mmCIF file of C-alpha atoms in Angstrom:
data_model
loop_
_atom_site.group_PDB
_atom_site.id
_atom_site.type_symbol
_atom_site.label_atom_id
_atom_site.label_comp_id
_atom_site.label_asym_id
_atom_site.label_seq_id
_atom_site.Cartn_x
_atom_site.Cartn_y
_atom_site.Cartn_z
ATOM 1 C CA MET A 97 -156.462 -40.310 125.014
ATOM 2 C CA GLU A 98 -153.410 -38.405 124.241
ATOM 3 C CA PHE A 99 -152.719 -38.424 128.013
ATOM 4 C CA TRP A 100 -152.709 -42.289 128.054
ATOM 5 C CA LYS A 101 -150.670 -42.464 124.801
ATOM 6 C CA PHE A 102 -148.090 -40.523 126.750
ATOM 7 C CA ALA A 103 -148.462 -42.738 129.870
ATOM 8 C CA THR A 104 -148.043 -45.772 127.719
ATOM 9 C CA ALA A 105 -144.876 -44.513 126.193
ATOM 10 C CA LEU A 106 -143.379 -43.816 129.615
ATOM 11 C CA GLY A 107 -143.832 -47.328 130.629
ATOM 12 C CA GLY A 108 -142.916 -48.955 127.191
ATOM 13 C CA LEU A 109 -140.241 -51.319 126.765
ATOM 14 C CA SER A 110 -138.216 -49.000 124.550
ATOM 15 C CA PHE A 111 -137.801 -46.423 127.087
ATOM 16 C CA ALA A 112 -137.895 -48.124 130.637
ATOM 17 C CA GLY A 113 -135.608 -50.948 129.981
ATOM 18 C CA PRO A 114 -132.762 -49.020 128.365
ATOM 19 C CA LEU A 115 -133.188 -46.389 131.214
ATOM 20 C CA ALA A 116 -132.655 -49.128 133.781
ATOM 21 C CA LEU A 117 -129.567 -50.266 132.179
ATOM 22 C CA LEU A 118 -128.453 -46.614 131.945
ATOM 23 C CA VAL A 119 -128.885 -46.149 135.682
ATOM 24 C CA ALA A 120 -126.689 -49.047 136.406
ATOM 25 C CA VAL A 121 -123.999 -48.045 133.948
ATOM 26 C CA LEU A 122 -124.007 -44.464 135.482
ATOM 27 C CA MET A 123 -123.795 -45.620 139.041
ATOM 28 C CA ALA A 124 -120.886 -48.000 138.151
ATOM 29 C CA ALA A 125 -119.104 -45.068 136.351
ATOM 30 C CA ARG A 126 -119.469 -43.092 139.554
ATOM 31 C CA GLY A 127 -117.723 -45.805 141.459
ATOM 32 C CA ARG A 128 -120.690 -47.368 142.943
ATOM 33 C CA VAL A 129 -120.240 -50.601 141.569
ATOM 34 C CA ALA A 130 -121.719 -52.625 144.523
ATOM 35 C CA LEU A 131 -124.937 -50.413 144.254
ATOM 36 C CA SER A 132 -125.013 -50.746 140.627
ATOM 37 C CA LEU A 133 -124.938 -54.643 140.804
ATOM 38 C CA TYR A 134 -127.564 -54.511 143.576
ATOM 39 C CA TRP A 135 -129.852 -52.737 141.213
ATOM 40 C CA CYS A 136 -129.158 -55.158 138.454
ATOM 41 C CA VAL A 137 -129.957 -58.109 140.536
ATOM 42 C CA LEU A 138 -133.148 -56.488 141.948
ATOM 43 C CA PHE A 139 -134.339 -55.423 138.443
ATOM 44 C CA GLY A 140 -133.290 -58.647 136.788
ATOM 45 C CA ALA A 141 -135.041 -60.729 139.530
ATOM 46 C CA ALA A 142 -138.334 -58.839 138.991
ATOM 47 C CA MET A 143 -138.055 -59.381 135.137
ATOM 48 C CA LEU A 144 -137.516 -63.050 135.747
ATOM 49 C CA VAL A 145 -140.617 -63.231 137.975
ATOM 50 C CA VAL A 146 -142.504 -61.612 135.090
ATOM 51 C CA ILE A 147 -141.161 -64.005 132.562
ATOM 52 C CA ALA A 148 -141.886 -67.135 134.882
ATOM 53 C CA THR A 149 -145.505 -66.053 135.369
ATOM 54 C CA LYS A 150 -146.099 -65.438 131.781
ATOM 55 C CA VAL A 151 -144.517 -68.787 130.671
ATOM 56 C CA ALA A 152 -146.491 -70.585 133.440
ATOM 57 C CA PHE A 153 -149.672 -69.305 131.910
ATOM 58 C CA LEU A 154 -148.893 -69.474 128.153
ATOM 59 C CA GLY A 155 -147.449 -73.085 128.505
ATOM 60 C CA TRP A 156 -149.782 -74.560 131.089
ATOM 61 C CA GLY A 157 -152.728 -72.197 131.716
ATOM 62 C CA ILE A 158 -151.355 -71.538 135.396
ATOM 63 C CA GLY A 159 -152.958 -68.265 136.741
ATOM 64 C CA ILE A 160 -155.725 -67.052 138.972
ATOM 65 C CA ARG A 161 -158.854 -67.345 136.630
ATOM 66 C CA GLU A 162 -161.158 -65.456 139.157
ATOM 67 C CA TRP A 163 -158.991 -62.433 139.009
ATOM 68 C CA GLY A 164 -158.088 -62.444 135.175
ATOM 69 C CA MET A 165 -154.509 -62.909 136.465
ATOM 70 C CA ALA A 166 -152.260 -64.566 133.616
ATOM 71 C CA GLY A 167 -148.994 -63.105 134.579
ATOM 72 C CA PHE A 168 -147.509 -60.009 136.112
ATOM 73 C CA SER A 169 -147.434 -56.890 133.433
ATOM 74 C CA GLY A 170 -143.732 -56.435 132.444
ATOM 75 C CA HIS A 171 -144.475 -52.822 131.550
ATOM 76 C CA ALA A 172 -145.947 -51.986 134.841
ATOM 77 C CA THR A 173 -143.132 -53.649 136.696
ATOM 78 C CA ARG A 174 -140.468 -51.783 134.613
ATOM 79 C CA ALA A 175 -142.407 -48.521 135.082
ATOM 80 C CA ALA A 176 -143.002 -48.752 138.748
ATOM 81 C CA ALA A 177 -139.243 -49.800 139.230
ATOM 82 C CA ILE A 178 -137.506 -47.333 137.304
ATOM 83 C CA PHE A 179 -139.199 -43.932 137.977
ATOM 84 C CA PRO A 180 -139.047 -43.775 141.615
ATOM 85 C CA VAL A 181 -135.252 -44.801 141.350
ATOM 86 C CA VAL A 182 -134.785 -41.902 138.755
ATOM 87 C CA CYS A 183 -136.371 -39.416 140.733
ATOM 88 C CA PHE A 184 -134.410 -40.501 143.986
ATOM 89 C CA LEU A 185 -131.020 -40.243 141.906
ATOM 90 C CA LEU A 186 -132.058 -36.836 140.661
ATOM 91 C CA PHE A 187 -132.608 -35.280 144.008
ATOM 92 C CA GLN A 188 -130.235 -37.393 146.274
ATOM 93 C CA ASP A 189 -127.722 -34.575 146.571
ATOM 94 C CA SER A 190 -130.468 -31.951 147.632
ATOM 95 C CA GLY A 191 -129.696 -32.462 151.205
ATOM 96 C CA MET A 192 -133.274 -32.048 152.037
ATOM 97 C CA LYS A 193 -135.072 -35.034 153.355
ATOM 98 C CA ARG A 194 -138.366 -33.554 152.403
ATOM 99 C CA VAL A 195 -137.585 -32.895 148.868
ATOM 100 C CA LEU A 196 -136.094 -36.424 148.500
ATOM 101 C CA ASN A 197 -139.159 -37.897 149.774
ATOM 102 C CA THR A 198 -141.290 -35.914 147.579
ATOM 103 C CA ALA A 199 -139.303 -36.820 144.550
ATOM 104 C CA VAL A 200 -139.567 -40.494 145.370
ATOM 105 C CA ILE A 201 -143.326 -40.157 145.827
ATOM 106 C CA VAL A 202 -143.584 -38.235 142.314
ATOM 107 C CA GLY A 203 -141.768 -41.094 140.743
ATOM 108 C CA VAL A 204 -144.030 -43.751 142.265
ATOM 109 C CA VAL A 205 -147.148 -41.583 140.931
ATOM 110 C CA ILE A 206 -145.424 -41.505 137.451
ATOM 111 C CA GLY A 207 -145.035 -45.478 137.659
ATOM 112 C CA ALA A 208 -148.609 -45.874 138.662
ATOM 113 C CA ILE A 209 -149.910 -43.690 135.707
ATOM 114 C CA ALA A 210 -147.579 -45.598 133.314
ATOM 115 C CA SER A 211 -148.552 -48.923 134.840
ATOM 116 C CA TRP A 212 -152.386 -48.234 134.777
ATOM 117 C CA SER A 213 -151.931 -47.135 131.135
ATOM 118 C CA ARG A 214 -151.622 -51.022 130.296
ATOM 119 C CA TYR A 215 -155.030 -51.474 131.555
ATOM 120 C CA GLU A 216 -156.541 -48.491 129.660
ATOM 121 C CA VAL A 217 -155.100 -49.738 126.448
ATOM 122 C CA ARG A 218 -156.614 -53.234 127.383
ATOM 123 C CA ALA A 219 -153.112 -54.750 127.130
ATOM 124 C CA HIS A 220 -153.511 -56.320 130.530
ATOM 125 C CA THR A 221 -156.326 -56.754 133.257
ATOM 126 C CA VAL A 222 -156.575 -54.768 136.494
ATOM 127 C CA SER A 223 -154.970 -57.708 138.433
ATOM 128 C CA GLU A 224 -152.009 -57.985 136.079
ATOM 129 C CA THR A 225 -151.387 -54.393 136.174
ATOM 130 C CA LEU A 226 -151.545 -54.103 139.938
ATOM 131 C CA PHE A 227 -149.334 -57.087 140.453
ATOM 132 C CA GLY A 228 -146.694 -55.620 138.215
ATOM 133 C CA PHE A 229 -146.927 -52.265 139.788
ATOM 134 C CA ALA A 230 -146.347 -53.880 143.225
ATOM 135 C CA LEU A 231 -143.573 -55.771 142.259
ATOM 136 C CA GLY A 232 -141.752 -52.835 140.447
ATOM 137 C CA THR A 233 -142.451 -50.582 143.457
ATOM 138 C CA ALA A 234 -141.046 -53.146 145.957
ATOM 139 C CA VAL A 235 -137.851 -53.313 143.653
ATOM 140 C CA ALA A 236 -137.484 -49.470 143.726
ATOM 141 C CA LEU A 237 -138.075 -49.113 147.450
ATOM 142 C CA LEU A 238 -135.510 -52.014 148.253
ATOM 143 C CA PHE A 239 -132.963 -50.177 146.152
ATOM 144 C CA ILE A 240 -133.619 -46.831 147.554
ATOM 145 C CA ARG A 241 -133.197 -48.377 151.083
ATOM 146 C CA ARG A 242 -129.985 -49.617 150.289
ATOM 147 C CA ALA A 243 -128.794 -46.427 148.420
ATOM 148 C CA LEU A 244 -129.741 -44.060 151.325
ATOM 149 C CA HIS A 245 -126.896 -45.860 153.306
ATOM 150 C CA GLU A 246 -124.501 -45.169 150.518
ATOM 151 C CA PRO A 247 -122.341 -42.139 149.704
ATOM 152 C CA ARG A 248 -124.565 -39.675 147.535
ATOM 153 C CA ILE A 249 -124.257 -39.615 143.821
ATOM 154 C CA THR A 250 -124.446 -36.501 141.730
ATOM 155 C CA LEU A 251 -126.110 -37.605 138.507
ATOM 156 C CA ARG A 252 -128.665 -34.851 137.926
ATOM 157 C CA LEU A 253 -127.454 -33.150 134.795
ATOM 158 C CA VAL A 254 -126.126 -36.280 133.251
ATOM 159 C CA LEU A 255 -129.223 -38.414 133.919
ATOM 160 C CA LEU A 256 -131.640 -35.581 132.733
ATOM 161 C CA ALA A 257 -129.635 -35.257 129.508
ATOM 162 C CA LEU A 258 -129.634 -38.882 128.806
ATOM 163 C CA CYS A 259 -133.320 -39.348 129.661
ATOM 164 C CA GLY A 260 -133.958 -36.672 127.062
ATOM 165 C CA VAL A 261 -132.075 -38.576 124.538
ATOM 166 C CA LEU A 262 -133.926 -41.687 125.083
ATOM 167 C CA LEU A 263 -137.317 -39.973 124.791
ATOM 168 C CA LEU A 264 -136.237 -38.401 121.520
ATOM 169 C CA LEU A 265 -134.776 -41.787 120.094
ATOM 170 C CA LYS A 266 -137.976 -43.761 121.263
ATOM 171 C CA PRO A 267 -139.442 -45.538 118.352
ATOM 172 C CA GLU A 268 -142.896 -44.896 117.350
ATOM 173 C CA ARG A 269 -144.191 -48.553 117.891
ATOM 174 C CA GLU A 270 -143.202 -50.895 120.507
ATOM 175 C CA PRO A 271 -141.030 -54.002 119.588
ATOM 176 C CA ILE A 272 -142.929 -57.216 119.633
ATOM 177 C CA ASP A 273 -139.954 -59.603 120.025
ATOM 178 C CA SER A 274 -140.120 -60.044 123.846
ATOM 179 C CA GLU A 275 -143.699 -61.191 123.910
ATOM 180 C CA LYS A 276 -143.227 -63.338 120.793
ATOM 181 C CA TRP A 277 -140.104 -65.127 122.212
ATOM 182 C CA ILE A 278 -141.766 -65.628 125.636
ATOM 183 C CA THR A 279 -144.512 -67.344 123.838
ATOM 184 C CA VAL A 280 -142.284 -69.627 121.943
ATOM 185 C CA LEU A 281 -140.290 -70.397 125.151
ATOM 186 C CA ALA A 282 -143.512 -71.390 126.920
ATOM 187 C CA MET A 283 -144.612 -73.686 124.043
ATOM 188 C CA LYS A 284 -141.150 -75.340 123.843
ATOM 189 C CA LEU A 285 -141.087 -75.952 127.399
ATOM 190 C CA ALA A 286 -144.703 -77.202 127.593
ATOM 191 C CA GLY A 287 -144.273 -79.555 124.413
ATOM 192 C CA HIS A 288 -147.272 -78.014 122.352
ATOM 193 C CA ASP A 289 -147.777 -75.456 119.653
ATOM 194 C CA ARG A 290 -150.829 -73.699 121.221
ATOM 195 C CA PRO A 291 -150.484 -71.098 123.933
ATOM 196 C CA TYR A 292 -153.241 -70.609 126.440
ATOM 197 C CA GLN A 293 -155.361 -67.373 126.044
ATOM 198 C CA ARG A 294 -156.208 -65.102 128.907
ATOM 199 C CA TRP A 295 -159.853 -64.638 128.127
ATOM 200 C CA SER A 296 -160.913 -68.221 127.520
ATOM 201 C CA TRP A 297 -158.469 -69.935 129.648
ATOM 202 C CA GLN A 298 -158.095 -72.582 127.074
ATOM 203 C CA PRO A 299 -155.370 -73.209 124.476
ATOM 204 C CA LYS A 300 -155.907 -71.468 121.033
ATOM 205 C CA ARG A 301 -157.525 -73.553 118.403
ATOM 206 C CA GLN A 302 -154.956 -72.869 115.792
ATOM 207 C CA PRO A 303 -151.026 -73.512 116.113
ATOM 208 C CA TYR A 304 -149.136 -70.351 117.337
ATOM 209 C CA THR A 305 -148.141 -68.256 114.347
ATOM 210 C CA VAL A 306 -144.907 -66.103 114.929
ATOM 211 C CA ARG A 307 -145.362 -62.451 114.169
ATOM 212 C CA CYS A 308 -142.748 -61.073 111.896
ATOM 213 C CA ARG A 309 -142.181 -57.471 110.606
ATOM 214 C CA PRO A 310 -142.296 -56.965 106.782
ATOM 215 C CA PRO A 311 -140.470 -57.830 104.722
ATOM 216 C CA GLU A 312 -139.529 -60.864 106.962
ATOM 217 C CA VAL A 313 -141.501 -64.173 106.620
ATOM 218 C CA ALA A 314 -142.140 -66.739 109.377
ATOM 219 C CA ARG A 315 -140.563 -70.330 109.226
ATOM 220 C CA GLY A 316 -141.310 -72.380 112.203
ATOM 221 C CA TYR A 317 -140.687 -70.157 115.116
ATOM 222 C CA GLY A 318 -138.250 -67.786 113.497
ATOM 223 C CA CYS A 319 -138.348 -64.691 111.370
ATOM 224 C CA TYR A 320 -136.297 -64.661 108.079
ATOM 225 C CA TRP A 321 -135.586 -62.293 105.389
ATOM 226 C CA PRO A 322 -136.717 -63.660 101.854
ATOM 227 C CA LYS A 323 -134.066 -64.539 99.314
ATOM 228 C CA GLY A 324 -132.948 -61.544 97.401
ATOM 229 C CA ASN A 325 -133.825 -58.937 100.020
ATOM 230 C CA HIS A 326 -130.722 -59.011 102.156
#
């Protein structure tokens, strides 16, 4: 159980998202602006695919019922995309093809473990996890293929240090805002107030209630602080 908790933390939004942005910033700072933009486009496109599939299901029930596929796992996509890229950048200046290939494989394995943790904690089905992992891995390999034809970047010490900082600053619980606002977006686009559910493939019986962190209170689809608590 502790192993899967660690794997879940690796693929969590609080770590993988900032790490992806960090990679882009570091590459741009080292003069690889075009490569940084390429990474942003790839990663951003993958996230748009994830959001589109989730909105399609939550709003209209579009998915693959036989596979339990209600949308790509965002956690799996992020983890599978970022970890092979980080391992590649850490060992890009090694000058040894075997070392670099091994590093990328290790990154893919870490991404696979972090992705599969989403199924282990029952946050996603097998198909959603595998589709997310495949999408993220494709993003990583496309980036690495492009980066191999670019001048090498020395990022090992900086990247290791900043990864350590991100791990230390990682909050204990994962933010809920992304899923909340994707659900709200889906309902607004679909024109109703009941999102579809994966397991029943039918809209919920009760209108959607926005989840807010105490002491915030829900009004409509927003979260607000009670008067006197500002």
